[in-house]
Short mmCIF file of C-alpha atoms in Angstrom, two decimals:
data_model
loop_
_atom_site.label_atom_id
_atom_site.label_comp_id
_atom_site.label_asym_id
_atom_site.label_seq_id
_atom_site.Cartn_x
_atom_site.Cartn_y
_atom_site.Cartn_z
CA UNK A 1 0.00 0.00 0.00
CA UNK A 2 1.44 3.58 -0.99
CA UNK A 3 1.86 5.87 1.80
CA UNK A 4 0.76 9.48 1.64
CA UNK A 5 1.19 12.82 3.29
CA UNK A 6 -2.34 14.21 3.19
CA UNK A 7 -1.59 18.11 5.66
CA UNK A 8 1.79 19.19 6.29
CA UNK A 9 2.90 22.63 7.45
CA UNK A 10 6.31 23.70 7.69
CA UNK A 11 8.49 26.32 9.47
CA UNK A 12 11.66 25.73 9.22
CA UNK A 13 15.11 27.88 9.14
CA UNK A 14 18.56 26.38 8.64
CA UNK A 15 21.33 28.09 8.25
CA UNK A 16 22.50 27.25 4.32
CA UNK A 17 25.89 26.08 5.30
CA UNK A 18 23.81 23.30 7.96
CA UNK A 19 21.19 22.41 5.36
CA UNK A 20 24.39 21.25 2.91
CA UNK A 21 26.38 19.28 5.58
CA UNK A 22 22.86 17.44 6.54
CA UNK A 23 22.73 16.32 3.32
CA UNK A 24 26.07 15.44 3.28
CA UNK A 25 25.83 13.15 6.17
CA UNK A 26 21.83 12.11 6.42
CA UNK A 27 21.21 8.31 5.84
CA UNK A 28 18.60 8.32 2.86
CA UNK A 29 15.09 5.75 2.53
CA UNK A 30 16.20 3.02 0.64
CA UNK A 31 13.74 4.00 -2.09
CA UNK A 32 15.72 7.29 -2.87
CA UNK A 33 19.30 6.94 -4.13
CA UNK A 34 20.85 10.26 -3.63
CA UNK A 35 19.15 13.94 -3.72
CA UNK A 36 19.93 16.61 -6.24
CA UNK A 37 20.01 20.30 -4.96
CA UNK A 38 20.20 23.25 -7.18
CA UNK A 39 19.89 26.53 -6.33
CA UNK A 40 17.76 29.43 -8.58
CA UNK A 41 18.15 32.79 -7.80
CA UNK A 42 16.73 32.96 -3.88
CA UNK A 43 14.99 29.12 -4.13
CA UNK A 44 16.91 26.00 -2.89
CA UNK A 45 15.46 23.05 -4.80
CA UNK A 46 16.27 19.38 -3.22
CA UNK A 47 15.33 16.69 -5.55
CA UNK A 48 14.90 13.20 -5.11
CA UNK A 49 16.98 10.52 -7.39
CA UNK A 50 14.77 6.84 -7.52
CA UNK A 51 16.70 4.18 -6.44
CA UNK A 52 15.01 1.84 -8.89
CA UNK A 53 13.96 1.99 -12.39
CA UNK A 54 10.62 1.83 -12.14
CA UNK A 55 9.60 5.51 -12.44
CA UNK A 56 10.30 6.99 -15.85
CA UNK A 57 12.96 9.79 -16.66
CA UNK A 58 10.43 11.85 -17.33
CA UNK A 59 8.14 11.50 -14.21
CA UNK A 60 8.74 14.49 -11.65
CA UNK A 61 10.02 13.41 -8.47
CA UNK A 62 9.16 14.79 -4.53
CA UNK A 63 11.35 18.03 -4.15
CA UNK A 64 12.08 20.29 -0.77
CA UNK A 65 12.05 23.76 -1.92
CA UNK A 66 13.35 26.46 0.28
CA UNK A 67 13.45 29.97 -0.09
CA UNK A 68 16.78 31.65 0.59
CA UNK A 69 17.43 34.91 2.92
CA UNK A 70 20.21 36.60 4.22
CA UNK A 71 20.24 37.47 8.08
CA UNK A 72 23.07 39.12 10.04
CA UNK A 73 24.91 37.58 12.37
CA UNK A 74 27.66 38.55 15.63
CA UNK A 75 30.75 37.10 16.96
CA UNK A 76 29.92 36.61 20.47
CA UNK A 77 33.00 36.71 23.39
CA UNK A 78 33.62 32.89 22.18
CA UNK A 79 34.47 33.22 18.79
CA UNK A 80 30.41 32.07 17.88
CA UNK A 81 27.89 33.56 15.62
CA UNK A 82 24.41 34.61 16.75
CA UNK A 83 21.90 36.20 15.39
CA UNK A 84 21.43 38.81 18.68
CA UNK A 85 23.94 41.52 18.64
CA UNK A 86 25.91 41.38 22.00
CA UNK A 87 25.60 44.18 24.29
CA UNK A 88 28.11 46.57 24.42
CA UNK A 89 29.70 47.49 27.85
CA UNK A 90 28.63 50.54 29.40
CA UNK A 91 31.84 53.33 28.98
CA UNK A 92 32.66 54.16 32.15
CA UNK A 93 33.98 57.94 32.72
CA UNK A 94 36.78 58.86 34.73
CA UNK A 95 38.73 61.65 36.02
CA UNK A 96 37.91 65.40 36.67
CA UNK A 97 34.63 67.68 37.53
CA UNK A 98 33.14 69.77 34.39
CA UNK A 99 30.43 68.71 32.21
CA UNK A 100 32.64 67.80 28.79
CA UNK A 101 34.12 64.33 28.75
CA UNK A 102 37.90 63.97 29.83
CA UNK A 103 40.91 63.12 27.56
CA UNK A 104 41.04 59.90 29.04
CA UNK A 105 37.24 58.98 28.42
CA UNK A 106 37.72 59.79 24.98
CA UNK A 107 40.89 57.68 24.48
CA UNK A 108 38.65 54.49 25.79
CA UNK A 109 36.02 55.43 24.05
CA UNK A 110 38.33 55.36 20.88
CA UNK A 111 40.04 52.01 21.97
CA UNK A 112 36.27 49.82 22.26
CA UNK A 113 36.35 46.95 19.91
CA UNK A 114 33.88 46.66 17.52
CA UNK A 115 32.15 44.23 17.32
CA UNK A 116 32.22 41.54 13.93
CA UNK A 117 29.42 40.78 12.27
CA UNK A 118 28.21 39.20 8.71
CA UNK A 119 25.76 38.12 6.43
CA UNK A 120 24.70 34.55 6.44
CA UNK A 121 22.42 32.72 4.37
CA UNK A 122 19.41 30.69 5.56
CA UNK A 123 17.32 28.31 4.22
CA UNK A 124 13.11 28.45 4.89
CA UNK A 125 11.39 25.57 4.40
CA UNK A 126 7.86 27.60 5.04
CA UNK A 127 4.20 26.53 3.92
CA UNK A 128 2.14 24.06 3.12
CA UNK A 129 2.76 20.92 1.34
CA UNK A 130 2.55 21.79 -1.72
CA UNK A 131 4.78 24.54 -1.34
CA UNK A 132 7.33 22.77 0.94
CA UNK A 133 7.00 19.11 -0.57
CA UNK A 134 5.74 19.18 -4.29
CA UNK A 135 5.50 16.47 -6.71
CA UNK A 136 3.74 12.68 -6.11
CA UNK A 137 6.55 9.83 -7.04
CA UNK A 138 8.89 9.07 -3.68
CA UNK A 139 6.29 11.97 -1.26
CA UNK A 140 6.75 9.53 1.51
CA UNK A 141 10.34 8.88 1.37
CA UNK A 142 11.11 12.36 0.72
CA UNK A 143 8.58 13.27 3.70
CA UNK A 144 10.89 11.22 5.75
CA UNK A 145 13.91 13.25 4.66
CA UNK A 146 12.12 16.33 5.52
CA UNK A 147 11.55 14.91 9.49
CA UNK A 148 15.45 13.97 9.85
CA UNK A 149 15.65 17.73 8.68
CA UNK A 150 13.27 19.26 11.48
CA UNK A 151 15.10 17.30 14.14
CA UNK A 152 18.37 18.31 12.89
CA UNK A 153 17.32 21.79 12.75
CA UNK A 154 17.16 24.06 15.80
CA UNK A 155 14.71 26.84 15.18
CA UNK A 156 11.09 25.89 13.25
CA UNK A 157 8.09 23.78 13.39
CA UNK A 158 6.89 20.70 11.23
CA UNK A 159 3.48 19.47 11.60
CA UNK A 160 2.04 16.67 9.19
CA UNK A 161 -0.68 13.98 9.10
CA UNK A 162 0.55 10.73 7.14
CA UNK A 163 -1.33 7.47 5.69
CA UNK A 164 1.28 4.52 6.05
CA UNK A 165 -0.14 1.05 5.38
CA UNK A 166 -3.46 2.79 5.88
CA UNK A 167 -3.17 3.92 8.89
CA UNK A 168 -2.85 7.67 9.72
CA UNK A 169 -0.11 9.01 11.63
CA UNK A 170 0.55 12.52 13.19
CA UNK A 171 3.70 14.12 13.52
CA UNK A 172 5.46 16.99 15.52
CA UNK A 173 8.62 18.23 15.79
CA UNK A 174 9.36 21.63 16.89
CA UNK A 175 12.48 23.45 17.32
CA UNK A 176 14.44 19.91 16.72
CA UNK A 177 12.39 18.24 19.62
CA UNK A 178 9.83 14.98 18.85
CA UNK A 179 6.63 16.38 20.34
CA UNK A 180 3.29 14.46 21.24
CA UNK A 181 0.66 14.78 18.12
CA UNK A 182 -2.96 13.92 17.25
CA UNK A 183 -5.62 13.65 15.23
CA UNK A 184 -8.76 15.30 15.57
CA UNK A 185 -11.88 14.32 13.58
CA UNK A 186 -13.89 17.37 13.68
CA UNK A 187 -17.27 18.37 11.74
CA UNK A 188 -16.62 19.78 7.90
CA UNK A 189 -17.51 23.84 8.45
CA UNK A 190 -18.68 23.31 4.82
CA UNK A 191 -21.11 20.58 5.80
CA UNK A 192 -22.63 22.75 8.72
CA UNK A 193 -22.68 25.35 6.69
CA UNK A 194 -25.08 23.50 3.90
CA UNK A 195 -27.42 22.26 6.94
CA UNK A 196 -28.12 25.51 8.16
CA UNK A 197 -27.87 27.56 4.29
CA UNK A 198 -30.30 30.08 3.37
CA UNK A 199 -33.17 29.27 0.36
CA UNK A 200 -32.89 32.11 -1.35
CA UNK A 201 -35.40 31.48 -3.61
CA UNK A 202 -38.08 30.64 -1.23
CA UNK A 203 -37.70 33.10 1.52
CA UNK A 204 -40.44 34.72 2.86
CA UNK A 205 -38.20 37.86 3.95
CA UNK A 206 -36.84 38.69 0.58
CA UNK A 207 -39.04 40.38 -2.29
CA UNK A 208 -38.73 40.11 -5.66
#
């Protein structure tokens, strides 16, 4: 029996450099062979490869597709980057009465480091399915890709519901943590909505 991801919603942010050494490193389904990423313009595109030969050439495979953003980063006091600037100390002023600063306030004021900072690239894996995970041939194994990705990454939230030998699973993982999911059966709005519709040709109230 195939499996199928029927909802998924996706918030994920990687930094680029982390999204290609997952890749690199992350133990494939045995149903997909390798993964092909290109990049176009701002859009990361991660592409499937069949293992077998059973799926034609020409037959579009599940994709991850990621849009591509540039945030700024610090060097902290150990040498890391963060995203939150670090607060600068407070200068402290010495020496002498008067209300101008002193020589020697200026001269530290002069000698503060700056502090380094860059631009580095992240990748969002945001939206819905078919936004995040397009295309029908390998969904599942791909899906599975994309769930090693959430728990590898440390800032997002992936929420999906999942037919696998018929049976429907829930999933949750948020900020690279497993979380406790599941499924609601609730009444369709659309159905309600018929029950209790307005006959607008019939209606008493409303004059031709």
């Amino acid at each position: 029996m195939t499996s199928r991801v029927f909802r998924l919603h996706s918030t994920l942010e990687l930094p680029l450099d982390d999204v290609h050494d997952f890749f690199d490193e992350v133990e494939l389904p045995v149903e997909i062979a390798d993964v092909d990423i290109t990049r176009r313009n701002n859009t990361l595109i991660v592409k499937a490869v069949s293992a077998e030969d059973n799926i034609s050439k020409y037959t579009p495979t599940a994709q991850l597709k990621a849009s591509v953003t540039e945030n700024r980063v610090y060097e902290n006091e150990d040498g890391e980057w963060v995203e939150e600037q670090p607060e600068e100390a407070e200068p402290s002023f010495g020496g002498g009465g008067g209300d101008g600063p002193s020589w020697g306030s200026l001269a530290q004021e002069e000698e503060e480091p700056e502090i380094n900072s860059k631009l580095r690239e992240y990748a969002c894996f945001k939206g819905d399915r078919e936004t995040v995970l397009q295309n029908t041939a390998l969904q599942y194994p791909m899906f599975q890709v994309l769930r090693k990705l959430a728990l590898f990454a440390e800032r997002g939230e992936l929420t999906a519901i999942a037919a696998v030998d018929g049976e429907l699973e829930a999933h949750r993982i948020v900020d690279g943590e497993e979380r406790a999911a599941t499924i609601e059966i609730v009444e369709d709005p659309r159905e309600r909505d018929a029950d209790g519709s307005v006959e607008w040709r019939d209606n008493k109230f409303i004059s031709n």
